[in-house]
Amino acid sequence: MLNMRKKDSDGAVVPTTTIVMALMLCSFISPPMLMGVSASQRTRMMVPETQEQHRRNLLANGLALTPPMGWNSWNHFNCKIDEKIIKATADALISTGLSKLGYTYVNIDDCWAEIARDDKGNLAPKKSTFPSGIKSLADYVHSKGLKLGIYSDAGYFTCSKTMPGSLGHEEQDANTFAAWGIDYLKYDNCYNDGSKPTARYPVMTRALMKAGRPIFFSLCEWGDMHPALWGAKVGNSWRTTKDISDTWESMVSRADMNEVYAEFARPGGWNDPDMLEVGNGGMTKDEYVVHFSIWAISKAPLLLGCDVRNITKETMEIVANKEVISVNQGN
C-alpha cells in the first residue's frame, strides 16, 4: 500500500485530504465506488451547476466543454524540441491508442521560434529545428485527426528568452496562428511590461476571436492574480499554480493550491495545476497513480508531459485508465 504520511522538505506532514479522495474515487483503488453513478451525476459532483455555464464573454469560442487532453513538450523536452519529435509524438498518440481515449492535442511549448521576427514582423519558426514550418506541421498533425497547439507569452520575450513574446503584436500573432491552423495557445507571463495580466491577457483574447479560428486559450500567469476569479471571461483554462516539477512534494502542493478554486471549474473554463509528470521518472508508480487521479477528479487538463514515443506499459496503465478519464471528462 501507498504510504500516505508523506513529509515535505521541512519534515511537515503533507495534507492528504485530496489524495484520500482521489484514491477512493479512482478505479485504481476501488472500482465499485463509481458503479451506479451516472455520467451526469459525476459531472455535477465535480462541476457545480451555475447560471454562468453558458455565459457570454470575450471568449465565446465554444471550446473546452470538457477539460483538454493531449500532450505538451515542456516537462520532458524543455527547449530540446524539433519537428521530428512533434511528428513522432503525434504518431505515438495514434499507435498507442491514446488518441482514441481523448488525447488529441499535440502542444509545442517554448523555444520553437527564431529570436527575431521576420521582415514583416511575424513570428518565424526556427529554421534549424522546424525547417518545414508550423503550417506544414499543423497539416501533418491534422491529417492524423489530432490538433496542434503552440506557445507564446504576454511579454516581450518568452520565458526561455530564446524567442519573442506577443506583447504589442497580439493581432498579428493571432492571425499568424489562425493561418497556420493552430488549435491551442498556451500564453505565458514572462518579461512583461509590468502591467497586470488582467490588462494584457484580454488583448490576446480579443485578437484570437477576431482571427476567425477557434483556438483554445490557455492562460499561464502562474496563479499570481487568482485567475480562477477572472479567467472564465478571458480563457479556456488558467494556471492556478507555479510550474510543477517531477516530485511528490511539488505535485501535492500544486494539488492543494488548485483545490482552493474547485468551484470555478466548469464547461468552457478549467483550473490548471500544470501539466502531468506521469512517466518522467521522478515519482513511484503509486505516486503517479495519485497524481493522475487528483488531476482527473479536479477536472484539470490531462496533458501528458512524458516521452510518448517511448511510453512504458506501467505509464500506459495509469494514463489509459478509462474509468479515471471518464471522471475527468464527465462521460
GROMACS .gro file of C-alpha atoms in nm:
model
  331
    1MET     CA    1   0.000   0.000   0.000
    2LEU     CA    2   0.099   0.360  -0.057
    3ASN     CA    3   0.240   0.537   0.249
    4MET     CA    4   0.004   0.832   0.287
    5ARG     CA    5   0.206   1.009   0.558
    6LYS     CA    6   0.438   1.193   0.321
    7LYS     CA    7   0.657   1.474   0.454
    8ASP     CA    8   0.785   1.784   0.283
    9SER     CA    9   1.143   1.910   0.290
   10ASP     CA   10   1.088   2.070   0.631
   11GLY     CA   11   0.960   1.747   0.783
   12ALA     CA   12   0.598   1.859   0.799
   13VAL     CA   13   0.325   1.613   0.708
   14VAL     CA   14   0.179   1.695   0.368
   15PRO     CA   15  -0.205   1.740   0.363
   16THR     CA   16  -0.363   1.426   0.223
   17THR     CA   17  -0.737   1.502   0.210
   18THR     CA   18  -0.733   1.539  -0.165
   19ILE     CA   19  -0.519   1.229  -0.204
   20VAL     CA   20  -0.753   1.014   0.001
   21MET     CA   21  -1.048   1.137  -0.208
   22ALA     CA   22  -0.862   1.052  -0.526
   23LEU     CA   23  -0.780   0.702  -0.413
   24MET     CA   24  -1.139   0.641  -0.304
   25LEU     CA   25  -1.285   0.761  -0.631
   26CYS     CA   26  -1.050   0.611  -0.882
   27SER     CA   27  -1.070   0.262  -1.021
   28PHE     CA   28  -0.705   0.200  -0.947
   29ILE     CA   29  -0.806   0.157  -0.586
   30SER     CA   30  -1.177   0.086  -0.567
   31PRO     CA   31  -1.375   0.046  -0.891
   32PRO     CA   32  -1.707  -0.018  -0.711
   33MET     CA   33  -1.705   0.339  -0.578
   34LEU     CA   34  -1.803   0.467  -0.923
   35MET     CA   35  -2.050   0.193  -1.009
   36GLY     CA   36  -2.408   0.309  -1.027
   37VAL     CA   37  -2.308   0.673  -1.061
   38SER     CA   38  -2.424   0.818  -1.391
   39ALA     CA   39  -2.212   1.044  -1.607
   40SER     CA   40  -2.435   1.342  -1.530
   41GLN     CA   41  -2.412   1.275  -1.158
   42ARG     CA   42  -2.031   1.259  -1.176
   43THR     CA   43  -2.029   1.586  -1.367
   44ARG     CA   44  -2.243   1.753  -1.101
   45MET     CA   45  -2.014   1.617  -0.831
   46MET     CA   46  -1.709   1.774  -0.986
   47VAL     CA   47  -1.852   2.088  -1.154
   48PRO     CA   48  -2.112   2.283  -0.957
   49GLU     CA   49  -2.401   2.389  -1.178
   50THR     CA   50  -2.425   2.765  -1.215
   51GLN     CA   51  -2.608   3.012  -1.432
   52GLU     CA   52  -2.279   3.100  -1.598
   53GLN     CA   53  -2.226   2.768  -1.776
   54HIS     CA   54  -2.342   2.928  -2.100
   55ARG     CA   55  -2.213   3.274  -2.014
   56ARG     CA   56  -2.143   3.543  -2.266
   57ASN     CA   57  -1.787   3.662  -2.253
   58LEU     CA   58  -1.490   3.768  -2.460
   59LEU     CA   59  -1.404   3.408  -2.544
   60ALA     CA   60  -1.731   3.263  -2.670
   61ASN     CA   61  -1.543   3.011  -2.888
   62GLY     CA   62  -1.744   2.701  -2.799
   63LEU     CA   63  -1.434   2.509  -2.689
   64ALA     CA   64  -1.341   2.327  -2.366
   65LEU     CA   65  -1.678   2.174  -2.286
   66THR     CA   66  -1.459   1.916  -2.111
   67PRO     CA   67  -1.100   1.958  -1.989
   68PRO     CA   68  -0.850   1.931  -2.274
   69MET     CA   69  -0.649   1.612  -2.317
   70GLY     CA   70  -0.326   1.566  -2.507
   71TRP     CA   71   0.047   1.621  -2.470
   72ASN     CA   72   0.286   1.911  -2.413
   73SER     CA   73   0.657   1.916  -2.488
   74TRP     CA   74   0.793   2.112  -2.190
   75ASN     CA   75   0.808   1.873  -1.892
   76HIS     CA   76   1.022   1.615  -2.070
   77PHE     CA   77   1.198   1.801  -2.352
   78ASN     CA   78   1.217   2.163  -2.230
   79CYS     CA   79   1.379   2.356  -2.518
   80LYS     CA   80   1.517   2.047  -2.692
   81ILE     CA   81   1.235   2.011  -2.944
   82ASP     CA   82   1.208   1.986  -3.321
   83GLU     CA   83   0.951   1.895  -3.582
   84LYS     CA   84   1.062   1.530  -3.585
   85ILE     CA   85   0.978   1.494  -3.216
   86ILE     CA   86   0.640   1.660  -3.265
   87LYS     CA   87   0.552   1.437  -3.562
   88ALA     CA   88   0.672   1.122  -3.384
   89THR     CA   89   0.467   1.214  -3.079
   90ALA     CA   90   0.156   1.258  -3.293
   91ASP     CA   91   0.225   0.917  -3.447
   92ALA     CA   92   0.267   0.766  -3.099
   93LEU     CA   93  -0.063   0.907  -2.974
   94ILE     CA   94  -0.225   0.718  -3.260
   95SER     CA   95  -0.028   0.392  -3.237
   96THR     CA   96  -0.070   0.358  -2.859
   97GLY     CA   97  -0.444   0.415  -2.879
   98LEU     CA   98  -0.419   0.724  -2.658
   99SER     CA   99  -0.584   0.943  -2.919
  100LYS     CA  100  -0.896   0.726  -2.909
  101LEU     CA  101  -0.914   0.788  -2.534
  102GLY     CA  102  -0.923   1.164  -2.595
  103TYR     CA  103  -0.556   1.266  -2.601
  104THR     CA  104  -0.581   1.479  -2.913
  105TYR     CA  105  -0.383   1.799  -2.852
  106VAL     CA  106  -0.016   1.796  -2.956
  107ASN     CA  107   0.121   2.110  -2.795
  108ILE     CA  108   0.454   2.272  -2.874
  109ASP     CA  109   0.585   2.472  -2.578
  110ASP     CA  110   0.863   2.732  -2.564
  111CYS     CA  111   1.166   2.760  -2.796
  112TRP     CA  112   1.006   2.693  -3.136
  113ALA     CA  113   1.074   3.033  -3.298
  114GLU     CA  114   1.370   3.242  -3.405
  115ILE     CA  115   1.482   3.515  -3.164
  116ALA     CA  116   1.392   3.781  -3.422
  117ARG     CA  117   1.070   3.830  -3.614
  118ASP     CA  118   1.081   3.826  -3.994
  119ASP     CA  119   1.092   4.138  -4.210
  120LYS     CA  120   0.713   4.169  -4.189
  121GLY     CA  121   0.714   4.146  -3.811
  122ASN     CA  122   0.580   3.790  -3.799
  123LEU     CA  123   0.696   3.515  -3.567
  124ALA     CA  124   0.933   3.288  -3.760
  125PRO     CA  125   0.973   2.915  -3.688
  126LYS     CA  126   1.333   2.826  -3.605
  127LYS     CA  127   1.495   2.705  -3.928
  128SER     CA  128   1.729   2.463  -3.754
  129THR     CA  129   1.452   2.274  -3.572
  130PHE     CA  130   1.131   2.345  -3.764
  131PRO     CA  131   1.257   2.376  -4.123
  132SER     CA  132   0.923   2.275  -4.277
  133GLY     CA  133   0.737   2.548  -4.088
  134ILE     CA  134   0.447   2.532  -3.848
  135LYS     CA  135   0.176   2.527  -4.117
  136SER     CA  136   0.322   2.207  -4.260
  137LEU     CA  137   0.344   2.057  -3.912
  138ALA     CA  138  -0.018   2.150  -3.841
  139ASP     CA  139  -0.124   1.986  -4.167
  140TYR     CA  140   0.058   1.667  -4.063
  141VAL     CA  141  -0.098   1.663  -3.716
  142HIS     CA  142  -0.444   1.736  -3.858
  143SER     CA  143  -0.404   1.452  -4.108
  144LYS     CA  144  -0.384   1.219  -3.807
  145GLY     CA  145  -0.710   1.354  -3.668
  146LEU     CA  146  -0.523   1.543  -3.396
  147LYS     CA  147  -0.487   1.912  -3.304
  148LEU     CA  148  -0.176   2.128  -3.285
  149GLY     CA  149  -0.101   2.367  -3.000
  150ILE     CA  150   0.162   2.637  -2.976
  151TYR     CA  151   0.315   2.870  -2.718
  152SER     CA  152   0.364   3.242  -2.677
  153ASP     CA  153   0.391   3.497  -2.399
  154ALA     CA  154   0.216   3.815  -2.284
  155GLY     CA  155   0.555   3.984  -2.265
  156TYR     CA  156   0.841   4.098  -2.485
  157PHE     CA  157   1.012   3.757  -2.469
  158THR     CA  158   0.903   3.407  -2.376
  159CYS     CA  159   1.027   3.253  -2.051
  160SER     CA  160   1.329   3.091  -2.217
  161LYS     CA  161   1.418   3.429  -2.367
  162THR     CA  162   1.503   3.247  -2.689
  163MET     CA  163   1.209   3.387  -2.887
  164PRO     CA  164   0.985   3.696  -2.894
  165GLY     CA  165   0.667   3.728  -2.692
  166SER     CA  166   0.342   3.861  -2.832
  167LEU     CA  167   0.304   4.178  -2.625
  168GLY     CA  168   0.223   4.456  -2.873
  169HIS     CA  169   0.182   4.201  -3.156
  170GLU     CA  170  -0.135   4.028  -3.037
  171GLU     CA  171  -0.345   4.069  -3.352
  172GLN     CA  172  -0.058   3.991  -3.584
  173ASP     CA  173   0.034   3.676  -3.394
  174ALA     CA  174  -0.325   3.562  -3.354
  175ASN     CA  175  -0.372   3.597  -3.730
  176THR     CA  176  -0.049   3.402  -3.786
  177PHE     CA  177  -0.162   3.121  -3.556
  178ALA     CA  178  -0.500   3.103  -3.728
  179ALA     CA  179  -0.340   3.098  -4.074
  180TRP     CA  180  -0.113   2.814  -3.965
  181GLY     CA  181  -0.408   2.610  -3.839
  182ILE     CA  182  -0.325   2.628  -3.468
  183ASP     CA  183  -0.586   2.483  -3.230
  184TYR     CA  184  -0.446   2.572  -2.887
  185LEU     CA  185  -0.241   2.860  -2.748
  186LYS     CA  186  -0.055   2.846  -2.416
  187TYR     CA  187   0.014   3.206  -2.317
  188ASP     CA  188   0.287   3.266  -2.058
  189ASN     CA  189   0.367   3.572  -1.846
  190CYS     CA  190   0.743   3.635  -1.859
  191TYR     CA  191   0.931   3.957  -1.944
  192ASN     CA  192   0.618   4.171  -1.949
  193ASP     CA  193   0.586   4.549  -1.914
  194GLY     CA  194   0.479   4.541  -1.551
  195SER     CA  195   0.110   4.586  -1.623
  196LYS     CA  196  -0.140   4.344  -1.474
  197PRO     CA  197  -0.232   4.019  -1.650
  198THR     CA  198  -0.594   4.134  -1.631
  199ALA     CA  199  -0.498   4.409  -1.874
  200ARG     CA  200  -0.266   4.213  -2.104
  201TYR     CA  201  -0.443   3.877  -2.144
  202PRO     CA  202  -0.779   4.008  -2.275
  203VAL     CA  203  -0.593   4.177  -2.561
  204MET     CA  204  -0.495   3.835  -2.692
  205THR     CA  205  -0.845   3.704  -2.622
  206ARG     CA  206  -0.994   3.968  -2.849
  207ALA     CA  207  -0.724   3.907  -3.110
  208LEU     CA  208  -0.798   3.534  -3.118
  209MET     CA  209  -1.169   3.598  -3.158
  210LYS     CA  210  -1.105   3.838  -3.447
  211ALA     CA  211  -0.871   3.588  -3.617
  212GLY     CA  212  -1.168   3.372  -3.710
  213ARG     CA  213  -1.043   3.030  -3.599
  214PRO     CA  214  -1.149   2.861  -3.273
  215ILE     CA  215  -0.829   2.838  -3.067
  216PHE     CA  216  -0.824   2.702  -2.712
  217PHE     CA  217  -0.673   2.979  -2.497
  218SER     CA  218  -0.465   2.861  -2.201
  219LEU     CA  219  -0.374   3.139  -1.958
  220CYS     CA  220  -0.042   3.080  -1.784
  221GLU     CA  221   0.014   3.363  -1.536
  222TRP     CA  222   0.102   3.110  -1.261
  223GLY     CA  223  -0.194   3.189  -1.037
  224ASP     CA  224  -0.040   3.519  -0.926
  225MET     CA  225  -0.361   3.723  -0.952
  226HIS     CA  226  -0.601   3.435  -0.881
  227PRO     CA  227  -0.707   3.390  -1.246
  228ALA     CA  228  -0.983   3.149  -1.145
  229LEU     CA  229  -1.169   3.460  -1.032
  230TRP     CA  230  -1.150   3.635  -1.371
  231GLY     CA  231  -1.020   3.383  -1.624
  232ALA     CA  232  -1.358   3.246  -1.733
  233LYS     CA  233  -1.423   3.560  -1.937
  234VAL     CA  234  -1.078   3.554  -2.091
  235GLY     CA  235  -0.957   3.198  -2.147
  236ASN     CA  236  -1.050   2.830  -2.161
  237SER     CA  237  -0.814   2.734  -1.877
  238TRP     CA  238  -0.600   2.920  -1.628
  239ARG     CA  239  -0.294   2.817  -1.431
  240THR     CA  240  -0.364   2.820  -1.059
  241THR     CA  241  -0.005   2.738  -0.954
  242LYS     CA  242   0.362   2.788  -1.027
  243ASP     CA  243   0.535   2.530  -1.251
  244ILE     CA  244   0.522   2.169  -1.140
  245SER     CA  245   0.831   1.953  -1.103
  246ASP     CA  246   0.858   1.574  -1.105
  247THR     CA  247   0.848   1.522  -0.727
  248TRP     CA  248   0.581   1.415  -0.479
  249GLU     CA  249   0.614   1.739  -0.281
  250SER     CA  250   0.572   1.958  -0.589
  251MET     CA  251   0.277   1.758  -0.716
  252VAL     CA  252   0.086   1.756  -0.385
  253SER     CA  253   0.146   2.125  -0.322
  254ARG     CA  254   0.007   2.209  -0.669
  255ALA     CA  255  -0.296   1.991  -0.600
  256ASP     CA  256  -0.360   2.169  -0.270
  257MET     CA  257  -0.326   2.514  -0.428
  258ASN     CA  258  -0.557   2.417  -0.714
  259GLU     CA  259  -0.823   2.271  -0.485
  260VAL     CA  260  -0.898   2.616  -0.342
  261TYR     CA  261  -1.056   2.714  -0.674
  262ALA     CA  262  -1.259   2.398  -0.738
  263GLU     CA  263  -1.593   2.581  -0.759
  264PHE     CA  264  -1.474   2.786  -1.056
  265ALA     CA  265  -1.411   2.489  -1.288
  266ARG     CA  266  -1.693   2.438  -1.538
  267PRO     CA  267  -1.756   2.377  -1.909
  268GLY     CA  268  -1.573   2.638  -2.111
  269GLY     CA  269  -1.308   2.712  -1.847
  270TRP     CA  270  -1.093   2.491  -1.623
  271ASN     CA  271  -0.846   2.523  -1.337
  272ASP     CA  272  -0.496   2.420  -1.446
  273PRO     CA  273  -0.247   2.296  -1.183
  274ASP     CA  274   0.010   2.247  -1.463
  275MET     CA  275   0.088   1.955  -1.691
  276LEU     CA  276   0.124   1.591  -1.593
  277GLU     CA  277   0.458   1.446  -1.486
  278VAL     CA  278   0.341   1.084  -1.505
  279GLY     CA  279   0.610   0.871  -1.669
  280ASN     CA  280   0.903   1.110  -1.629
  281GLY     CA  281   1.068   0.900  -1.358
  282GLY     CA  282   1.078   1.126  -1.054
  283MET     CA  283   0.799   0.953  -0.860
  284THR     CA  284   0.698   0.595  -0.789
  285LYS     CA  285   0.415   0.424  -0.971
  286ASP     CA  286   0.185   0.466  -0.670
  287GLU     CA  287   0.268   0.833  -0.654
  288TYR     CA  288   0.196   0.873  -1.025
  289VAL     CA  289  -0.138   0.696  -0.973
  290VAL     CA  290  -0.225   0.956  -0.710
  291HIS     CA  291  -0.102   1.238  -0.937
  292PHE     CA  292  -0.317   1.129  -1.231
  293SER     CA  293  -0.616   1.058  -1.005
  294ILE     CA  294  -0.610   1.402  -0.843
  295TRP     CA  295  -0.582   1.578  -1.179
  296ALA     CA  296  -0.874   1.371  -1.306
  297ILE     CA  297  -1.115   1.442  -1.021
  298SER     CA  298  -1.008   1.808  -1.015
  299LYS     CA  299  -1.129   1.842  -1.374
  300ALA     CA  300  -0.779   1.959  -1.467
  301PRO     CA  301  -0.641   1.942  -1.822
  302LEU     CA  302  -0.488   1.600  -1.881
  303LEU     CA  303  -0.181   1.698  -2.079
  304LEU     CA  304   0.084   1.428  -2.080
  305GLY     CA  305   0.437   1.552  -2.018
  306CYS     CA  306   0.638   1.236  -2.079
  307ASP     CA  307   0.805   1.099  -2.393
  308VAL     CA  308   0.504   0.931  -2.552
  309ARG     CA  309   0.727   0.782  -2.823
  310ASN     CA  310   0.880   0.555  -2.557
  311ILE     CA  311   0.592   0.528  -2.313
  312THR     CA  312   0.612   0.228  -2.079
  313LYS     CA  313   0.346  -0.029  -2.002
  314GLU     CA  314   0.338   0.097  -1.643
  315THR     CA  315   0.269   0.454  -1.754
  316MET     CA  316   0.006   0.337  -2.001
  317GLU     CA  317  -0.175   0.154  -1.723
  318ILE     CA  318  -0.213   0.486  -1.544
  319VAL     CA  319  -0.290   0.736  -1.821
  320ALA     CA  320  -0.509   0.500  -2.026
  321ASN     CA  321  -0.742   0.411  -1.738
  322LYS     CA  322  -1.085   0.469  -1.893
  323GLU     CA  323  -1.269   0.486  -1.562
  324VAL     CA  324  -1.048   0.765  -1.432
  325ILE     CA  325  -1.059   0.952  -1.764
  326SER     CA  326  -1.440   0.936  -1.755
  327VAL     CA  327  -1.439   1.112  -1.416
  328ASN     CA  328  -1.235   1.393  -1.572
  329GLN     CA  329  -1.437   1.412  -1.893
  330GLY     CA  330  -1.779   1.360  -1.737
  331ASN     CA  331  -1.886   1.072  -1.960
   0.00000   0.00000   0.00000
